[in-house]
Each structure stands twice: as C-alpha cells, then as structure tokens.
CSV table of C-alpha atoms in Angstrom, one decimal:
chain,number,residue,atom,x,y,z
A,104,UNK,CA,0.0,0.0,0.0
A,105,UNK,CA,2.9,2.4,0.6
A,106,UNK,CA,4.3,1.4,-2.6
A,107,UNK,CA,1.5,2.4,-4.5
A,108,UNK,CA,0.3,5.4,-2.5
A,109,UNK,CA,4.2,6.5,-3.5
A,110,UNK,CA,3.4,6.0,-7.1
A,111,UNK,CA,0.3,7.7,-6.8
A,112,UNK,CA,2.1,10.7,-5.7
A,113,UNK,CA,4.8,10.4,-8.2
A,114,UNK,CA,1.9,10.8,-11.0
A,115,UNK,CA,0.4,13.4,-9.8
A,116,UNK,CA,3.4,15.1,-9.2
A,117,UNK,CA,4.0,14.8,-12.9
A,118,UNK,CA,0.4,15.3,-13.7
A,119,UNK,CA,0.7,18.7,-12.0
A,120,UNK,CA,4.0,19.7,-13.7
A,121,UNK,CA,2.9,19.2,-17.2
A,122,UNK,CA,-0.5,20.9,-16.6
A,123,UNK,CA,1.7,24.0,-15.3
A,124,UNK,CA,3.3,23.7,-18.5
A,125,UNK,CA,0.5,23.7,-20.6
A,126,UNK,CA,-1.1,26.6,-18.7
A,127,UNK,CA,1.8,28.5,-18.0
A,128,UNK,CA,2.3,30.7,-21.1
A,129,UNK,CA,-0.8,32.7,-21.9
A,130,UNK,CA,-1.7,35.8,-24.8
A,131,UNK,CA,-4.6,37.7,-25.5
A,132,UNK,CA,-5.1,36.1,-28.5
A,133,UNK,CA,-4.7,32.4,-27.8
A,134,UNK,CA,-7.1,33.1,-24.6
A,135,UNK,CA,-10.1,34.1,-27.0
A,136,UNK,CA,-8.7,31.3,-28.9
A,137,UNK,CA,-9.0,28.5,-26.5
A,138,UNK,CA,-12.3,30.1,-25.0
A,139,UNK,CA,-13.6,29.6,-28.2
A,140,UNK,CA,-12.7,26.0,-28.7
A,141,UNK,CA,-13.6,24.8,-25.3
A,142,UNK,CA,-17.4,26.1,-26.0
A,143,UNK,CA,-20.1,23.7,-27.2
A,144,UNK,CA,-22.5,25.8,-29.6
A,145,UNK,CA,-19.7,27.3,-31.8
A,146,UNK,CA,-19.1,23.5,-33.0
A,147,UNK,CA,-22.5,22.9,-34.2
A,148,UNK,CA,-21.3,23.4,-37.6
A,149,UNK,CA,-18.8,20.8,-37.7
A,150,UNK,CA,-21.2,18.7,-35.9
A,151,UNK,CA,-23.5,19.3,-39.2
A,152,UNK,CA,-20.8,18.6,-40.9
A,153,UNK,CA,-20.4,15.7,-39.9
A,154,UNK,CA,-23.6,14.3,-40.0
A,155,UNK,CA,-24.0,15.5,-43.5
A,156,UNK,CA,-20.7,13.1,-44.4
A,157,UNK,CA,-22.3,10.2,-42.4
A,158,UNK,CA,-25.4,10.5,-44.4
A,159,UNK,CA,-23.5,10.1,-47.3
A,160,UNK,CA,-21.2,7.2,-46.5
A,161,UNK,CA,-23.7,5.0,-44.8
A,162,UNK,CA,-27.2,6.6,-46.3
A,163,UNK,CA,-30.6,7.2,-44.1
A,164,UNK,CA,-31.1,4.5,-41.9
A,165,UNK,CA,-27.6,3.9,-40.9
A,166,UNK,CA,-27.0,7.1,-40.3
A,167,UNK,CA,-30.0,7.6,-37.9
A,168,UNK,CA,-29.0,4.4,-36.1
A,169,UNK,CA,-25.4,6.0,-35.9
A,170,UNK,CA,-26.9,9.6,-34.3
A,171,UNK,CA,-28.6,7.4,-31.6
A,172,UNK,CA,-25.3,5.9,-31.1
A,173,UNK,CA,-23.7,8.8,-30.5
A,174,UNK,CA,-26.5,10.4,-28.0
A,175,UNK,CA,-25.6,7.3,-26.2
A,176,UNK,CA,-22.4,7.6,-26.0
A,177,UNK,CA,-22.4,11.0,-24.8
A,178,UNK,CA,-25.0,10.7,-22.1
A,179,UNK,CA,-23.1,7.0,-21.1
A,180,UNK,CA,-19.8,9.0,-21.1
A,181,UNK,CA,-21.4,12.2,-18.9
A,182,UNK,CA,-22.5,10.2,-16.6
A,183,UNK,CA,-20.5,7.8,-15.8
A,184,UNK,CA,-17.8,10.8,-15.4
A,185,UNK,CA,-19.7,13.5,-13.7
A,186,UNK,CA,-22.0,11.6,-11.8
A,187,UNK,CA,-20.2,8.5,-10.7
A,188,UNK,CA,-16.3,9.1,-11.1
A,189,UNK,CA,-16.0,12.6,-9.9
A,190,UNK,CA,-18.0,12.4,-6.4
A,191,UNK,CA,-15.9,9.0,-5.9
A,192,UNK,CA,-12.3,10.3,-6.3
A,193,UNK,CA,-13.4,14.2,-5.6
A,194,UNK,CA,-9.8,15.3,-7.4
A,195,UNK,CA,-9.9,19.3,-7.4
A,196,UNK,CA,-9.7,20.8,-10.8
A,197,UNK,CA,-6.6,23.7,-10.7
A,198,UNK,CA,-9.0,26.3,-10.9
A,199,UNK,CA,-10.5,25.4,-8.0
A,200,UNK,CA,-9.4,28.0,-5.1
A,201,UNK,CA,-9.2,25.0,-2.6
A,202,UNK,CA,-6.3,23.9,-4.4
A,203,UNK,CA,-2.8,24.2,-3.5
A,204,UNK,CA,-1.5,25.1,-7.1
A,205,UNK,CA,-4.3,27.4,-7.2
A,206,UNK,CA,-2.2,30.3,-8.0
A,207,UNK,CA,0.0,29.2,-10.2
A,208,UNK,CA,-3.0,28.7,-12.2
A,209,UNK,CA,-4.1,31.2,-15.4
A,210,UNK,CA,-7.8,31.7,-16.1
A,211,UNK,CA,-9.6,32.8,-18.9
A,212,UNK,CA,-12.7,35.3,-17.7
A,213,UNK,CA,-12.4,34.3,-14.7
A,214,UNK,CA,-14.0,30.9,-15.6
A,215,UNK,CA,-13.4,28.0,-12.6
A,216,UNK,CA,-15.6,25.4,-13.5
A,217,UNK,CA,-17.5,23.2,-10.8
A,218,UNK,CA,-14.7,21.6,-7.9
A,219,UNK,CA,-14.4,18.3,-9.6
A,220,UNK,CA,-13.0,17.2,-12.7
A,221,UNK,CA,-11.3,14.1,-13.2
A,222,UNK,CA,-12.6,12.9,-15.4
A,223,UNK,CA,-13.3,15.4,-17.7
A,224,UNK,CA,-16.0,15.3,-19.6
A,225,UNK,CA,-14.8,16.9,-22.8
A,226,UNK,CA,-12.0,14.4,-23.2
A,227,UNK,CA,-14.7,11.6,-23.0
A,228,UNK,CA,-17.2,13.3,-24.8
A,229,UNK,CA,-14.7,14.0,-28.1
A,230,UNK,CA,-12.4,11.3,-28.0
A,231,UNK,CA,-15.6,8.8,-27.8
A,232,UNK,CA,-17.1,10.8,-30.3
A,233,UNK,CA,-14.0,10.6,-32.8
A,234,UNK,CA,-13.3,7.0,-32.2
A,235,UNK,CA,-17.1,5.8,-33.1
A,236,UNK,CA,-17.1,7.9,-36.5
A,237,UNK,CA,-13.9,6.7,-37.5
A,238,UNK,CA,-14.8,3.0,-36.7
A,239,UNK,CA,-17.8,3.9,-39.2
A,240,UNK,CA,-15.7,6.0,-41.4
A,241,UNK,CA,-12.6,3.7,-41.9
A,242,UNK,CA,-10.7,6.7,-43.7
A,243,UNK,CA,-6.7,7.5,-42.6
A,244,UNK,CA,-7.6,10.7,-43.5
A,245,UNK,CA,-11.0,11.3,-41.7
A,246,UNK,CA,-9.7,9.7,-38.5
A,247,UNK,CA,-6.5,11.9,-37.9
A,248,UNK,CA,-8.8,14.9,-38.7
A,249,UNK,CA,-11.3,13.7,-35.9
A,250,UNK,CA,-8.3,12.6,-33.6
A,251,UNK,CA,-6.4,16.5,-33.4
A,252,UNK,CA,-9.7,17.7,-33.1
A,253,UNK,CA,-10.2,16.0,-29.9
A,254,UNK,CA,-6.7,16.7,-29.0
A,255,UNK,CA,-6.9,20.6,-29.7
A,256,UNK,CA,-10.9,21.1,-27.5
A,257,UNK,CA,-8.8,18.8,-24.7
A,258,UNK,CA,-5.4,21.0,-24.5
A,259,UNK,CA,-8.3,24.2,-24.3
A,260,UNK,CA,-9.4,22.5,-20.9
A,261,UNK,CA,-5.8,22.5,-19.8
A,262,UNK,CA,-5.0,26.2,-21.7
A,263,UNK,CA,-7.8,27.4,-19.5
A,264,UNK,CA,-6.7,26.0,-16.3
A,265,UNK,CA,-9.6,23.5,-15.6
A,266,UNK,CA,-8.3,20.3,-15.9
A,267,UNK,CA,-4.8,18.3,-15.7
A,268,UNK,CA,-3.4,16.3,-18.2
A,269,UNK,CA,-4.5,13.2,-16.4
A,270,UNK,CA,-7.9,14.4,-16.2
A,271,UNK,CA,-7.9,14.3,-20.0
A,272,UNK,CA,-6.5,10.7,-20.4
A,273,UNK,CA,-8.6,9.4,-18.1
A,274,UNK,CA,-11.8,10.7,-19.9
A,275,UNK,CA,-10.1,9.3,-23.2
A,276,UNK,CA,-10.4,6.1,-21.2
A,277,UNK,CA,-13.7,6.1,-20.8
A,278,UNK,CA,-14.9,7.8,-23.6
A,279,UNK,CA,-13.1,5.2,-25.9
A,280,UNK,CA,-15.1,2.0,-23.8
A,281,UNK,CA,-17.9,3.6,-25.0
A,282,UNK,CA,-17.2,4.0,-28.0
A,283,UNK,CA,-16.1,1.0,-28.5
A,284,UNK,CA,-19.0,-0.4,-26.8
A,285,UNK,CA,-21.7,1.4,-28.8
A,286,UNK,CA,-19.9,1.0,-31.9
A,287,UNK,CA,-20.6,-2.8,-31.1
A,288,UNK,CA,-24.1,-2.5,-30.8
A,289,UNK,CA,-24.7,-0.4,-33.7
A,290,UNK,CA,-22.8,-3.2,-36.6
A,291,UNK,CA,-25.0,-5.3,-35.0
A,292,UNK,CA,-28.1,-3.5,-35.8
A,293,UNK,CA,-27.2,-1.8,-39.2
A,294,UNK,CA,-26.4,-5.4,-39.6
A,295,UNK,CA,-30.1,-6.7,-39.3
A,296,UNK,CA,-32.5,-7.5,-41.7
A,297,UNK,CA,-34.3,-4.4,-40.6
A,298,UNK,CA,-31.5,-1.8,-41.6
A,299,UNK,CA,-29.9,-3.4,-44.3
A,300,UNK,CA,-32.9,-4.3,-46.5
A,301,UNK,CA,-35.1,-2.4,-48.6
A,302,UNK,CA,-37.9,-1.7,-46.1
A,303,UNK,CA,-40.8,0.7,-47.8
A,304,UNK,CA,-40.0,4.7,-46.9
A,305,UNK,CA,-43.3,4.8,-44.8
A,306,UNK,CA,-41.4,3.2,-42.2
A,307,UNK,CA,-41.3,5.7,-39.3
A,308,UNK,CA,-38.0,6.5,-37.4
A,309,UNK,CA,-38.9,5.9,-33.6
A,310,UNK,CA,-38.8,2.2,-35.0
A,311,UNK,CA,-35.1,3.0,-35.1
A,312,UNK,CA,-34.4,4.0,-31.8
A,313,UNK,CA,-36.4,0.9,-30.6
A,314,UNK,CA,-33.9,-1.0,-32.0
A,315,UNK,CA,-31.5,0.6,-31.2
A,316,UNK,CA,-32.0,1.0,-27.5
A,317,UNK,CA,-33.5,-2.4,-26.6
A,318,UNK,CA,-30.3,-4.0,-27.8
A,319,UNK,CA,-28.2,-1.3,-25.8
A,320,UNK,CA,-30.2,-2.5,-22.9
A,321,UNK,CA,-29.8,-6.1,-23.4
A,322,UNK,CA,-26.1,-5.7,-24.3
A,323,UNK,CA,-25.6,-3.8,-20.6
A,324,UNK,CA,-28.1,-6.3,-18.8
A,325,UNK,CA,-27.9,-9.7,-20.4
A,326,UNK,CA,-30.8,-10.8,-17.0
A,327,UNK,CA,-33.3,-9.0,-19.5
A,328,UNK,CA,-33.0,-11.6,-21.7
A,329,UNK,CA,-34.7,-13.7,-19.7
A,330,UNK,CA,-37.6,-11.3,-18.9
C-alpha cells in the first residue's frame, strides 16, 4: 500500500507539472482562442458537418442508427464521469481555489468550472465521439482529422486551467469503452434484416431508436433476456 500510494504521488506530481506547462504561457489572442474552442455551440457546424458526411457514407437508416449511437455515447460518457467518477475520487480541478496550485493557475474570464474534474468530460465526450465515426468511417484521413480535433478542445481544458493532463486521459479512457461499446451495438443493428434491407420509406424513425436501445439495454443487462 505504501508502494502504491508513492506512485500515486509520483503521478500526480508529474500530472501537475505538465499541466503547469501547458497553462503557463498565456496571450490575449490564444485566450479568445482557446475560449472559443472549449465552447459547445460554436461546434454545431462541424457537428453538421459531420452528420451531413455520415449520411452520405452510410445513407438514411444507418445514419440515424449511428446519431442514436452517438446520443448514447455522450449521455453514457457524462455520466459515468460526472455523476459517478467525480464524487468518488473528488480530485480538485486547478481552478479550484481550494487547491494548492491554485495560484500558479491562469484563467480565462475568470472561468473555474464546478470543484471536480477528473474525469473530464470533454475528453470523453470528443475522444468517444471521434473513435465511433472513424470506426464507421474507416478513412486515414478522416480519423487523424477527428483525432487533433479531440486533441486541440482537450489541450483548451488545460489552456484554461480547468483540468490536468491526467484528467484528460482518463476521460479518453472512458470515452473510448464507450465508443467501443456502442460502436458494437450499432454493426449489429445496421447489420439486421431491418437496416440493411429495402424496407418501404413509410417506415417511421422511432422504429429505429427501438432497435436501437432495446439492444443497448440487453447488451448492458444480459438478466433482460430472460424477462
């Protein structure tokens, strides 16, 4: 136990020195930068984007099945890192003025975030979301693009002194089992007879997410099988 509290220390020891280093060298312009890429709505055009190059590599029905999979992701990923990880380790973010690096820490408009935040959320979140499309994708090209994008919004969280590196890598963690996990699920139903085949266009789309989640639900709880 001492060994590994020791270790323990010695990470976050190194944890906190490549944060520092990350964080430490600030300009106006990088801040309105990095404040920009860390936001949420000023992506929605790359999210369209997106969907608009899913539509046309996998058509309708697929690409339905593949925006459920992704709503899963995200809300499995969310969870499982804001409402189950975080209150369990309770790790400070740097911004938080409880914490003893606190000021050695540069902010961006005064932004702290909540006390908690390993792991972080937008390293799940964009890492998941980059690994499921280029599972579905299969393009070099396409999944380096999707990879320094999750890089770049992750290195904002550090820029703006919210989370350490190690918050980052852990939410890569988790965000890549999910991904992983739903990407799983959703071979298996573009797979079916349902998806695949040449079902009349009347067909309405909550028939998708149906599918779609009753199989989620069965793949996390095999007992339902038997209900």
């Amino acid at each position: 136990m001492e060994y590994l509290s020791t270790m323990i220390d010695w990470l976050k020891e190194i944890d906190t020195t490549l944060f520092l280093a990350g964080n430490g060298h600030h300009t106006f312009i990088m801040d309105n930068v990095m404040w920009f890429i860390s936001g949420k709505l000023e992506w929605i055009p790359f999210y369209l984007l997106l969907v608009v190059m899913l539509y046309q590599k996998v058509g309708l029905k697929k690409c339905i099945v593949a925006l459920l999979g992704v709503a899963s992701l995200i809300a499995l990923a969310d969870i499982t890192c804001s409402a189950l990880i975080r209150p369990a380790v309770c790790r400070m973010r740097p911004s938080c003025p409880d914490n003893p690096i606190y000021h050695l820490v540069n902010l961006v408009n005064d932004y702290h975030g909540r006390r908690y935040g390993f792991p972080s959320c937008h390293g799940a979140n964009t890492f998941g979301l980059a690994l499921f499309l280029s599972l579905i994708f299969k393009k070099r090209a396409i999944t380096i693009w999707l990879i320094v994008w999750s890089v770049v919004v992750s290195y904002s969280r550090i820029y703006l002194g919210v989370h350490y590196p190690g918050d980052i890598l852990a939410g890569y963690c988790v965000g890549g089992v999910y991904a992983l996990f739903v990407y799983r699920i959703f071979t298996f139903v573009s797979s079916s007879a349902f998806i695949s085949g040449n079902s009349g266009s009347g067909q309405h789309v909550f028939k998708f997410g149906n599918r779609f989640f009753a199989t989620l639900a069965h793949k996390s709880c095999p007992s339902l099988n038997n209900i």
